[in-house]
Tab-separated table of C-alpha atoms and ligand atoms in Angstrom:
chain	number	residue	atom	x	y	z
A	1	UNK	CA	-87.095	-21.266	112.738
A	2	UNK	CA	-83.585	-22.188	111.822
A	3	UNK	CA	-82.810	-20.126	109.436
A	4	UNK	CA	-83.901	-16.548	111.862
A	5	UNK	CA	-82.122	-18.803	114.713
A	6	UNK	CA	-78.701	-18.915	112.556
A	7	UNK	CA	-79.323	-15.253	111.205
A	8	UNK	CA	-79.091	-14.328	115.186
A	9	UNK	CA	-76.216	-16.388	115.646
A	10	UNK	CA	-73.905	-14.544	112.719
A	11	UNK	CA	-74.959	-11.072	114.148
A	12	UNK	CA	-74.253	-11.893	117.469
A	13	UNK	CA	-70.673	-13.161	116.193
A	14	UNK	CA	-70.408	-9.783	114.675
A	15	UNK	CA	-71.635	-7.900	117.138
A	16	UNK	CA	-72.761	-4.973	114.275
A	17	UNK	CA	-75.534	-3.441	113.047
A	18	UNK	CA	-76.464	-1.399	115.935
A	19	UNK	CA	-79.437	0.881	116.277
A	20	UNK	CA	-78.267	3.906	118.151
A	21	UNK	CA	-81.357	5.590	116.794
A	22	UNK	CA	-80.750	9.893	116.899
A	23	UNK	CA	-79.260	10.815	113.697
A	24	UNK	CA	-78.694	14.970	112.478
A	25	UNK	CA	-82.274	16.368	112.740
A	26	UNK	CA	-83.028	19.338	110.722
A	27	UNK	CA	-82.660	22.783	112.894
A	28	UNK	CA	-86.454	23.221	114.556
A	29	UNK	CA	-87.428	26.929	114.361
A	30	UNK	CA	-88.651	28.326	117.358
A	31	UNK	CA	-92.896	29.232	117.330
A	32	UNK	CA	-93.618	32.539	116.147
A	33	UNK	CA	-90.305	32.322	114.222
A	34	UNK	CA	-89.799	35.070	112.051
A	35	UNK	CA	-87.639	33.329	109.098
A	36	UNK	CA	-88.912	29.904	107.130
A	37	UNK	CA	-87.020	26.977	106.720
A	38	UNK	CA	-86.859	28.265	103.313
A	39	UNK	CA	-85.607	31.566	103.989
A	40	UNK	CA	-89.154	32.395	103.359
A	41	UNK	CA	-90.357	35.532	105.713
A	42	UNK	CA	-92.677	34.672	108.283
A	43	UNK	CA	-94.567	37.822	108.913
A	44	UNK	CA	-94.523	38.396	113.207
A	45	UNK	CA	-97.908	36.435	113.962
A	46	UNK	CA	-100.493	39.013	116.092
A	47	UNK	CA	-101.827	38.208	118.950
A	48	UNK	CA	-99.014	36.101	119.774
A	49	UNK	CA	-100.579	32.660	119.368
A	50	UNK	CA	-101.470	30.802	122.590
A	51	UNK	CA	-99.315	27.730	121.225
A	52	UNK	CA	-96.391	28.026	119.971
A	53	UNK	CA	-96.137	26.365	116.620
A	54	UNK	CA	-94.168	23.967	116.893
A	55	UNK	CA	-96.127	22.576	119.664
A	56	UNK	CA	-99.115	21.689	117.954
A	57	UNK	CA	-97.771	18.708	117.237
A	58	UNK	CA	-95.093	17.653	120.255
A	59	UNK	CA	-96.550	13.988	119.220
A	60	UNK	CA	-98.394	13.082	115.764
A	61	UNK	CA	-101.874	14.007	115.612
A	62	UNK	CA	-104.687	11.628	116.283
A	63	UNK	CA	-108.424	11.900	115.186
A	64	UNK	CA	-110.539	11.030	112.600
A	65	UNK	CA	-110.869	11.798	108.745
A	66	UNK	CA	-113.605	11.085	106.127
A	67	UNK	CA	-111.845	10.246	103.000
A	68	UNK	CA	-111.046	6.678	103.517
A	69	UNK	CA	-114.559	5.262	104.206
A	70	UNK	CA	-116.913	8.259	102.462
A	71	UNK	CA	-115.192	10.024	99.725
A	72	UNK	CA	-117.459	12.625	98.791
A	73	UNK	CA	-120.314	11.646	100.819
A	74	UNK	CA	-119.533	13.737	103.597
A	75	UNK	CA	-122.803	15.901	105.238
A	76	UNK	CA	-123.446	17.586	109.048
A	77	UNK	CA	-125.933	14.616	109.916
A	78	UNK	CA	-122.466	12.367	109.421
A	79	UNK	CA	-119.819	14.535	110.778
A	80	UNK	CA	-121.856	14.857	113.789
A	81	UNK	CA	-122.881	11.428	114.281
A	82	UNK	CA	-119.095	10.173	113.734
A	83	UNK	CA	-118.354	12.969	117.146
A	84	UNK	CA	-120.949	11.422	119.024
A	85	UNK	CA	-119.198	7.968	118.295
A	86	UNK	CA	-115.648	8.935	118.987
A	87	UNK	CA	-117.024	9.833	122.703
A	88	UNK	CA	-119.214	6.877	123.079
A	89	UNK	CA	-116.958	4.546	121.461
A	90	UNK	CA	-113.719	5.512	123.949
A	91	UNK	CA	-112.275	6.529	121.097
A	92	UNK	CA	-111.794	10.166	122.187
A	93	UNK	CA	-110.351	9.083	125.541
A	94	UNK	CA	-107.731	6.647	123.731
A	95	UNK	CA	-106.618	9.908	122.076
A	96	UNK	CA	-108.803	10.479	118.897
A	97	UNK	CA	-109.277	14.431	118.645
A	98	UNK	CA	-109.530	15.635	115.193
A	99	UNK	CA	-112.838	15.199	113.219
A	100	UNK	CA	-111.511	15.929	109.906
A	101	UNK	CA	-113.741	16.685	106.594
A	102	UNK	CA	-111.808	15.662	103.728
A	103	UNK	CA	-112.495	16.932	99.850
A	104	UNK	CA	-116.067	17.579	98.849
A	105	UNK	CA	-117.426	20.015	101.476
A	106	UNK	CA	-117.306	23.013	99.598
A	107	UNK	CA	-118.881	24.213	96.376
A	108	UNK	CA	-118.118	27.661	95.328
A	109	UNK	CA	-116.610	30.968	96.139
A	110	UNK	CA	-119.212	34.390	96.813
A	111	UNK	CA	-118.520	37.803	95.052
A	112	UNK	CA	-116.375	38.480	98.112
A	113	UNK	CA	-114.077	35.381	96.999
A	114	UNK	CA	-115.217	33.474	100.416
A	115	UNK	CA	-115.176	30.001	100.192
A	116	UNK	CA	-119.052	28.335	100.121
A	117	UNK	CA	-119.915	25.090	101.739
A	118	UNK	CA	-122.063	22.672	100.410
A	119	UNK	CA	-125.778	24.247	101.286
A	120	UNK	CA	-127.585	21.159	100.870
A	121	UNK	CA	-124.995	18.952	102.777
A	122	UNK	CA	-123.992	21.679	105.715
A	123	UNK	CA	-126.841	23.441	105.840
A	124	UNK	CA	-126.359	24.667	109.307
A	125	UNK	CA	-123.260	26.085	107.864
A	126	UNK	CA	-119.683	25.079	109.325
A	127	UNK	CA	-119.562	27.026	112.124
A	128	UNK	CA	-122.479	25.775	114.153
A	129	UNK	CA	-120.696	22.234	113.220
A	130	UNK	CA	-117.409	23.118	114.173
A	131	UNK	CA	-119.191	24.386	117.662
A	132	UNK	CA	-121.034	20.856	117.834
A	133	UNK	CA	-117.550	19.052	117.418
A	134	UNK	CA	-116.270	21.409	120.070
A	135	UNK	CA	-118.629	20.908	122.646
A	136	UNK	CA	-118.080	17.632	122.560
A	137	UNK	CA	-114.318	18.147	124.130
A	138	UNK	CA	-112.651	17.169	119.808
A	139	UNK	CA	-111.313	19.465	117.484
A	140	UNK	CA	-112.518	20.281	113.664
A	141	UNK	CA	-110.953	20.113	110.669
A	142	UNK	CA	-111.319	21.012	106.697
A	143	UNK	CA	-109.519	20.279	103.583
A	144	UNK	CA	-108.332	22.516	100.941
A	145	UNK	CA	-106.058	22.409	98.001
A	146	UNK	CA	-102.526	24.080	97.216
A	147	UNK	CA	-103.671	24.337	93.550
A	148	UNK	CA	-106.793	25.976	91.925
A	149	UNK	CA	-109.086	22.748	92.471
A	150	UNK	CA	-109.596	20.389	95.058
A	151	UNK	CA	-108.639	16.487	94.064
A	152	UNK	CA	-112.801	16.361	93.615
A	153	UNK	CA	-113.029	19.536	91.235
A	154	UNK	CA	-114.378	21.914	93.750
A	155	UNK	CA	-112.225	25.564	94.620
A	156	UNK	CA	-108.956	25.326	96.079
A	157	UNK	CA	-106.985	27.747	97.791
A	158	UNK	CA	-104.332	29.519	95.317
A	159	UNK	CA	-104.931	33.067	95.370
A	160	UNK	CA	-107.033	33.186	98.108
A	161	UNK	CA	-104.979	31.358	100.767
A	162	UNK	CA	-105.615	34.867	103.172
A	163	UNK	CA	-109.274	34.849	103.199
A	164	UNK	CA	-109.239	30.922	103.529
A	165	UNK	CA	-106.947	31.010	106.629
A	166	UNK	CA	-109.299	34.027	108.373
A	167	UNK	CA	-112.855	32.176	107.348
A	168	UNK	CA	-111.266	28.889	109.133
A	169	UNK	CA	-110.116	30.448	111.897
A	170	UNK	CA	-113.896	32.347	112.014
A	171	UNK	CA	-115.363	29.229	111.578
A	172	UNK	CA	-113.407	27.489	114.925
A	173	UNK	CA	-111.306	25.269	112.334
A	174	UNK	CA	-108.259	23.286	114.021
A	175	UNK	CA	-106.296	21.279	111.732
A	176	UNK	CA	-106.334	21.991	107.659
A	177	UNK	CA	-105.138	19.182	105.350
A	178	UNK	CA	-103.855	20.752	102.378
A	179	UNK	CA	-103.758	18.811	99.289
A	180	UNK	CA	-102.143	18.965	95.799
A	181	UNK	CA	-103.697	18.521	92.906
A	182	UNK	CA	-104.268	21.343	90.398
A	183	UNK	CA	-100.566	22.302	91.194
A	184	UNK	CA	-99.390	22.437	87.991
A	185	UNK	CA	-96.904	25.759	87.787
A	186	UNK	CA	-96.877	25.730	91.374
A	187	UNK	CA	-93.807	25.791	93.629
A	188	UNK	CA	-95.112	23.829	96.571
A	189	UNK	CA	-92.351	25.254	98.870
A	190	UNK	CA	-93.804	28.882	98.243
A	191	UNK	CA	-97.236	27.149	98.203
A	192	UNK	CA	-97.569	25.926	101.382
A	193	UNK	CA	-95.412	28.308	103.348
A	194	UNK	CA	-98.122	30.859	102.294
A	195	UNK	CA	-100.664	28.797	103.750
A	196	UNK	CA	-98.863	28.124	106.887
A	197	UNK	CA	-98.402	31.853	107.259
A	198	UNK	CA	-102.146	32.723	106.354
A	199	UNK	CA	-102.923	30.243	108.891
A	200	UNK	CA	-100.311	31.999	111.485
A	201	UNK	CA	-101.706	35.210	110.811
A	202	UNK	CA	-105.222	34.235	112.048
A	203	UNK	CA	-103.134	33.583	115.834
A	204	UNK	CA	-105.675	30.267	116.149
A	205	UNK	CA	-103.306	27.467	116.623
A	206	UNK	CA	-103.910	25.246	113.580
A	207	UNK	CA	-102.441	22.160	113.186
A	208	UNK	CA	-101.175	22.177	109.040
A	209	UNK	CA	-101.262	18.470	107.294
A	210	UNK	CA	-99.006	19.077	104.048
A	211	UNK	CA	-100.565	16.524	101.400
A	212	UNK	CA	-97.844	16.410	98.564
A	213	UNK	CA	-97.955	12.688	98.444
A	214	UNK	CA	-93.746	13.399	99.157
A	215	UNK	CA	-93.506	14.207	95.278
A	216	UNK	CA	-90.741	17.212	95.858
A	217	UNK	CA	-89.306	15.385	99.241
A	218	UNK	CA	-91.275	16.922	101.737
A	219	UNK	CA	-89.133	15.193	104.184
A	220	UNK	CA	-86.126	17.412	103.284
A	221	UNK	CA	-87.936	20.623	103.811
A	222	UNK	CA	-91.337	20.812	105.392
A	223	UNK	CA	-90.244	20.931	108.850
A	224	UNK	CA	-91.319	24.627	110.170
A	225	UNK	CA	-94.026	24.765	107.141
A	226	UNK	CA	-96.283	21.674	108.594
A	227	UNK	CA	-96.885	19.993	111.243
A	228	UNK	CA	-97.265	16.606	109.492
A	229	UNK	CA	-96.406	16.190	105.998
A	230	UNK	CA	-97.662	13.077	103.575
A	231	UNK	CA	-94.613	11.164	102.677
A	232	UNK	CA	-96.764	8.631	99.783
A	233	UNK	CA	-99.186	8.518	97.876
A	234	UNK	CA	-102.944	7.392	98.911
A	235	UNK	CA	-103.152	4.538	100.827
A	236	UNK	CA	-106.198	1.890	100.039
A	237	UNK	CA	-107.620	-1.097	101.592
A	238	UNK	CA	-105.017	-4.001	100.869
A	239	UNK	CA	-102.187	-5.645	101.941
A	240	UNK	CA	-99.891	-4.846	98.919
A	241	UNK	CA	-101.252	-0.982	99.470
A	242	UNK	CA	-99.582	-0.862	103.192
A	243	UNK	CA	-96.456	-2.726	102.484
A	244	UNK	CA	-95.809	-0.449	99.315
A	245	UNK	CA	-96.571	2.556	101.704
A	246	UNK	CA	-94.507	1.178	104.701
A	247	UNK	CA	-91.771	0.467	102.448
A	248	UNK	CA	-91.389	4.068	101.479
A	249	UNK	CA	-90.244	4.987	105.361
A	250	UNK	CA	-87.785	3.166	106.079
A	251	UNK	CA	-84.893	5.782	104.960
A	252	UNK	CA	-87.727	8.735	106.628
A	253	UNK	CA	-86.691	7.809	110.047
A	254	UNK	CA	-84.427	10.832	110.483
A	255	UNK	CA	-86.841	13.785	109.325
A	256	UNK	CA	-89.951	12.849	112.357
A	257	UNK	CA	-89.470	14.224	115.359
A	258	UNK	CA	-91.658	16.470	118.041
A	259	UNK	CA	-93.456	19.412	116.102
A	260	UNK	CA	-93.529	17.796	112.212
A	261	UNK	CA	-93.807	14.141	111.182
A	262	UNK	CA	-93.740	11.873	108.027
A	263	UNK	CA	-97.410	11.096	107.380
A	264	UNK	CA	-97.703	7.195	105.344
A	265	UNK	CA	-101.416	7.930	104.819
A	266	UNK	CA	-104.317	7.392	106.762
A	267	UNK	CA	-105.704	4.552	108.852
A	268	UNK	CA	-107.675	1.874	106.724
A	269	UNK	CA	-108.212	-0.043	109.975
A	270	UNK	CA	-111.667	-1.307	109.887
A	271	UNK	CA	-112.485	-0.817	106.498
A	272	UNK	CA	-113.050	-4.522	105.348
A	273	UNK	CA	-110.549	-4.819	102.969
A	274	UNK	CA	-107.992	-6.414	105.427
A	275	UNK	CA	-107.572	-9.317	107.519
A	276	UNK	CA	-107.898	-8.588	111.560
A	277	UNK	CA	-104.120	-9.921	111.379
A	278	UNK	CA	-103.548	-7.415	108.616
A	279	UNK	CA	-105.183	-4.492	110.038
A	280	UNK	CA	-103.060	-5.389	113.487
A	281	UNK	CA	-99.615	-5.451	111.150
A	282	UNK	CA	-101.318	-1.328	109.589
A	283	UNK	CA	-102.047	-0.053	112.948
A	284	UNK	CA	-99.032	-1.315	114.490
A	285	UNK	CA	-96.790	-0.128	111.673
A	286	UNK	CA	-98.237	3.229	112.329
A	287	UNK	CA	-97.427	3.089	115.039
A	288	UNK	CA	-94.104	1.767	115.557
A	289	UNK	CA	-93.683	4.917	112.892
A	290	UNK	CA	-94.765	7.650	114.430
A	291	UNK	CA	-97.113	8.317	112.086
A	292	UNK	CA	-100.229	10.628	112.391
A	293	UNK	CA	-103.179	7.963	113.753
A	294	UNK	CA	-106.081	9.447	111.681
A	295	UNK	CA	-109.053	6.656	111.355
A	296	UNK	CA	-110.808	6.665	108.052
A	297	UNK	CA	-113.385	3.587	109.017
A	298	UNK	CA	-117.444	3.524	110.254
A	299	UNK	CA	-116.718	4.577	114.080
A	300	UNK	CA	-120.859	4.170	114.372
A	301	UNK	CA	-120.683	0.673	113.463
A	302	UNK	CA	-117.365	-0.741	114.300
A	303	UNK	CA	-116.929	-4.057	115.810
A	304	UNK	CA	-115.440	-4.045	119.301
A	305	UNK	CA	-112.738	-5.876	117.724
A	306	UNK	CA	-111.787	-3.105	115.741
A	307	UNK	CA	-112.662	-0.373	118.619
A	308	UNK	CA	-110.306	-2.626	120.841
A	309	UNK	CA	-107.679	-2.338	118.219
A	310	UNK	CA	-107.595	1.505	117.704
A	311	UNK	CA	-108.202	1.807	121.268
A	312	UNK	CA	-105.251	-0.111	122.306
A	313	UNK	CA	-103.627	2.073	124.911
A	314	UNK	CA	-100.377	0.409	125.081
A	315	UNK	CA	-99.837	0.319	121.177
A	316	UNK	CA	-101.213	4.031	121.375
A	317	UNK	CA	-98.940	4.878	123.614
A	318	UNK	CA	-95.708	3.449	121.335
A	319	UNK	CA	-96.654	6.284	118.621
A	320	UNK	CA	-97.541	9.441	121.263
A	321	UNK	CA	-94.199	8.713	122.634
A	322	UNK	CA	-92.585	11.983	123.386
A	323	UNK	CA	-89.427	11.137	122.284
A	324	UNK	CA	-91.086	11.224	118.711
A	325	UNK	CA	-88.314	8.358	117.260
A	326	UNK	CA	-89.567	6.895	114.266
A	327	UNK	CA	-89.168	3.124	113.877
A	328	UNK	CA	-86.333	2.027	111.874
A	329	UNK	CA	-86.014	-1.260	109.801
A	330	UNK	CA	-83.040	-2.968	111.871
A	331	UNK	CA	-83.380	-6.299	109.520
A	332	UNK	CA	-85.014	-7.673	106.749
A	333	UNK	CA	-84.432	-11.161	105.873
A	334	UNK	CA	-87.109	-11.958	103.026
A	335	UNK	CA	-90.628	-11.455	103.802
A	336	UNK	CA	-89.239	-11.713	107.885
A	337	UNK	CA	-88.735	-7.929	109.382
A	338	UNK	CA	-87.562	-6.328	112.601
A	339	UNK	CA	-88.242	-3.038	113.180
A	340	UNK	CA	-87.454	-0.928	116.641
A	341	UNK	CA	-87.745	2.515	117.916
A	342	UNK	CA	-86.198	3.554	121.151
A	343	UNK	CA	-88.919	5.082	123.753
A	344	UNK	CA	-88.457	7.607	126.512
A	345	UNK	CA	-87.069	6.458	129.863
A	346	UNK	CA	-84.771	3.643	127.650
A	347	UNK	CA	-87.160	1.555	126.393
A	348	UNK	CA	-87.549	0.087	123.367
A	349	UNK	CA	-90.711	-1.015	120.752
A	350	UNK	CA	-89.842	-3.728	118.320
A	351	UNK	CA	-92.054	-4.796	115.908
A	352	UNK	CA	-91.621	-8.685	114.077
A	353	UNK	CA	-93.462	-8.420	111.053
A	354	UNK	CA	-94.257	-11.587	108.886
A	355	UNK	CA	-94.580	-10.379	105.242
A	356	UNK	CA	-95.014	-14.009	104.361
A	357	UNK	CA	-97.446	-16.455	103.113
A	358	UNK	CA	-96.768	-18.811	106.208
A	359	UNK	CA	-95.810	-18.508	109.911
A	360	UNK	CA	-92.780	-18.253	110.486
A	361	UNK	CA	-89.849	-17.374	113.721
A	362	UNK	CA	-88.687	-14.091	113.644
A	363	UNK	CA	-86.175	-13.330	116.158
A	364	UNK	CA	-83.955	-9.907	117.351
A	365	UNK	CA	-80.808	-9.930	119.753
A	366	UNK	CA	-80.222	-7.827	122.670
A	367	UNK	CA	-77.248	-6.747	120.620
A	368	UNK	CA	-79.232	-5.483	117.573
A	369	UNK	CA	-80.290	-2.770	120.272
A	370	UNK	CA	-76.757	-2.152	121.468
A	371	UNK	CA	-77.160	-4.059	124.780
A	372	UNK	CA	-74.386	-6.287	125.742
A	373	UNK	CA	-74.575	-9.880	125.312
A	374	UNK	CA	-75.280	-10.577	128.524
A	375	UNK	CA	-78.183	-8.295	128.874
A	376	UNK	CA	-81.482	-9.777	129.927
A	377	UNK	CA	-84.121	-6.908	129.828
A	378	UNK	CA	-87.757	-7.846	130.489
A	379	UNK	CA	-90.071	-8.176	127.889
A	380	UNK	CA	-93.443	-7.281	127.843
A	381	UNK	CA	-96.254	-8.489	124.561
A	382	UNK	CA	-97.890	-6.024	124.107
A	383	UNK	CA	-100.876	-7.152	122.208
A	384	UNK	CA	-101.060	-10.130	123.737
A	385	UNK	CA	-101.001	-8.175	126.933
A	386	UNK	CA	-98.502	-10.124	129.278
A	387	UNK	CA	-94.939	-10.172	130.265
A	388	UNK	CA	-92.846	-12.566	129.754
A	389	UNK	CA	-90.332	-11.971	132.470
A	390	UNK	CA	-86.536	-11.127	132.062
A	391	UNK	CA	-85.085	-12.798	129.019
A	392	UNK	CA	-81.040	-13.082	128.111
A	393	UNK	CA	-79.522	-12.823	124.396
A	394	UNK	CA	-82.735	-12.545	122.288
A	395	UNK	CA	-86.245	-12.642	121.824
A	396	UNK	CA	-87.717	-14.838	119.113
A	397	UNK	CA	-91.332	-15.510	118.711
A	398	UNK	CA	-94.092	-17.313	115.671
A	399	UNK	CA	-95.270	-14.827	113.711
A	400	UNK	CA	-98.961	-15.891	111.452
A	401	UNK	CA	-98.826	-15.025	107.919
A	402	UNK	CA	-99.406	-10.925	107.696
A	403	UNK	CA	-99.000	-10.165	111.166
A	404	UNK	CA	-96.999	-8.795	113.526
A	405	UNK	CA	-95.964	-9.793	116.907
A	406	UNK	CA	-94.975	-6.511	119.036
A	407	UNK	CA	-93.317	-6.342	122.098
A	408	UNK	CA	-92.160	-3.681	125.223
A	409	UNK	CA	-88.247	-4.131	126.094
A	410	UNK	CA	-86.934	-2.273	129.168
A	411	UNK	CA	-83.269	-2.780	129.572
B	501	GLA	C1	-106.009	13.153	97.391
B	501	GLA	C2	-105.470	12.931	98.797
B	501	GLA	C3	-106.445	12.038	99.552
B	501	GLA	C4	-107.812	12.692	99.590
B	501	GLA	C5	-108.300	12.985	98.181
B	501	GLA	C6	-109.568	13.804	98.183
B	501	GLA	O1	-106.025	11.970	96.649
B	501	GLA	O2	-104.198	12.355	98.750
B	501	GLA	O3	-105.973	11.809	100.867
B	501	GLA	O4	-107.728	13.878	100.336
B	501	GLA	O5	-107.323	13.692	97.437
B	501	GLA	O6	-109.984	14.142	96.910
């Protein structure tokens, strides 16, 4: 407690380290655009597409993918099962859109060079899936593979990124994750603008997930080629795998914005592997990040816990925020972070996250936000769902060991 309390006290005597969040953005091509970020040609899309590119994304996408919890053990009976429990679960109303099969779906290409699903494990073949998903009011998605094999061995898409593109749109395909593995030789800036345009081509508004694991600095460049673009490597189950991943994006802050967004990795939330502290800490990371809200747990057989977590309308409302500001790391002292993110109509997220072994204070001043020193806006906590009332000179609350305390400022 004293030492955050005396940490407050020098920056208030300095009055510095302000967060006047807004820094250069990269230019944001109009949709249909006809030149690439890279000075790659975008071929004039036809039909023009009934959503403009870039606003696929205005906020980061939310749904559901299979990786995290299934790996390879992906089939109809489960894909359809998991869209029945994204409706009954609320999950779909909180914002959850995307079902999303990840590596493992497909086996083979035919003489024709189309790309073959798994027979035994889709036998009703991805479009009458893709219709199931659809009629339930969510949106499919696939996986594919920059290089000549999937992560899992099976067929990626070099070479055949045109036929790919029209068979997805055919099949009613939304969103396409697009890994990187196999890449060897391969320039991914040429690699995944041809996707994006093979996609364009189709004129079926896909949403494009870049998964480079930010090897060549996605950051710097993908903006125009994806809508969301995987800034780390994968993410697992543990504590040490979230702060490694959430350490990676604290200089990102600058690159997210509406129409592409840093992507840390998927949602673990629910998986087991975490504390219900921990998992709050993940999901309101992600959060406070702007980053892509894809579940990866059991939606069937989640605990309402867990439901209520993902489900959290007030936390899910920090990340859709239309001003699309990414969190940024105001202070670290230790294990003891502030992070904070300005929100549309002045607001402002911050996020105290303990890092520690013990409870401890964590504290931020009104003029770590660029208020005055005078300022007494009212505070709202958010997970624990009640406001505290107009509060001068700063906020300061207990944080447990590995979790987070969040809270709603409006000035
Ligand atoms: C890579 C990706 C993961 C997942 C697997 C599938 O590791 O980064 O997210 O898609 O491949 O094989």
């Amino acid at each position: 407690m004293k030492r955050t309390l005396s940490t407050l006290v020098i920056l208030v005597a300095l009055g510095a380290l302000v967060c006047a969040q807004g820094g250069t953005k990269p230019a944001v091509p109009a949709g249909g655009n006809s030149m690439g970020p890279n000075g790659l040609t975008v071929p004039p899309q036809t039909p023009a597409p009934a959503v403009a590119w870039m606003d696929i994304a205005k906020t980061p996408p939310m749904g559901w993918n299979s990786w995290n919890k299934f790996g390879c053990n992906v089939s109809d009976t489960l894909i359809r099962e998991i869209a029945d429990a994204l409706v009954t679960s609320g999950m779909k109303n909180a914002g959850y859109q995307y079902v999303v099969i990840d590596d493992c779906w497909q086996v083979s290409r035919d003489a024709q060079g189309r790309i073959v699903p798994d027979p035994q494990r889709f036998p009703n073949g991805m479009k009458a899936l893709a219709d199931y998903v659809h009629a339930k009011g969510l949106k499919f998605g696939l996986y594919s593979d920059a290089g000549a094999r999937t992560c899992e061995g099976r067929p990626g898409s070099n070479g055949y990124e045109a036929v790919d593109a029209q068979q997805y749109a055919a099949w009613g395909v939304d969103y396409l994750k697009y890994d990187w593995c196999s890449s060897d030789g391969v320039d991914p800036k040429i690699a995944y603008a041809t996707m994006r345009n093979a996609l364009g081509a189709t004129g079926r508004p896909i949403l494009f997930s870049m998964c480079e694991w930010g090897r060549n600095k996605p950051w710097e460049w993908a903006r125009g080629v994806a809508h969301i673009w995987r800034s780390t490597g994968d993410i697992s189950d543990r504590w040490p795998s979230f702060t490694r991943l959430l350490d990676l994006q604290v200089d990102l802050w600058k690159f997210s914005g509406p129409g592409g967004w840093n992507d840390p990795d998927m949602l673990e939330v629910g998986n087991g592997g975490m504390t219900i502290a921990e998992y709050r800490a993940h999901f309101t990371m992600w959060a406070m990040l702007a980053a892509p809200l894809i579940a990866g747990n059991d939606v069937r057989t989640m605990t309402p816990e867990i439901r209520a977590m993902l489900t959290h309308k007030e936390v899910v409302a920090i990340d859709q925020d239309p001003l699309g500001k990414q969190a940024r790391l105001i202070r670290k002292d230790g294990d003891y972070e502030v992070w904070a993110r300005r929100l549309q109509g002045g607001d402002w997220a911050i996020a105290l996250l303990n890092r520690g072994r013990d409870a401890h204070e964590i504290g931020v001043a009104w003029l770590e936000l660029g208020m005055g020193a005078t300022a007494a806006p009212k505070v709202r906590d958010v997970w624990a769902g009640s406001d505290l009332g107009a509060i001068t000179g700063l906020f300061a609350a207990t944080v447990p060991s590995h979790d987070v305390v969040l809270v709603r400022i409006t000035p």
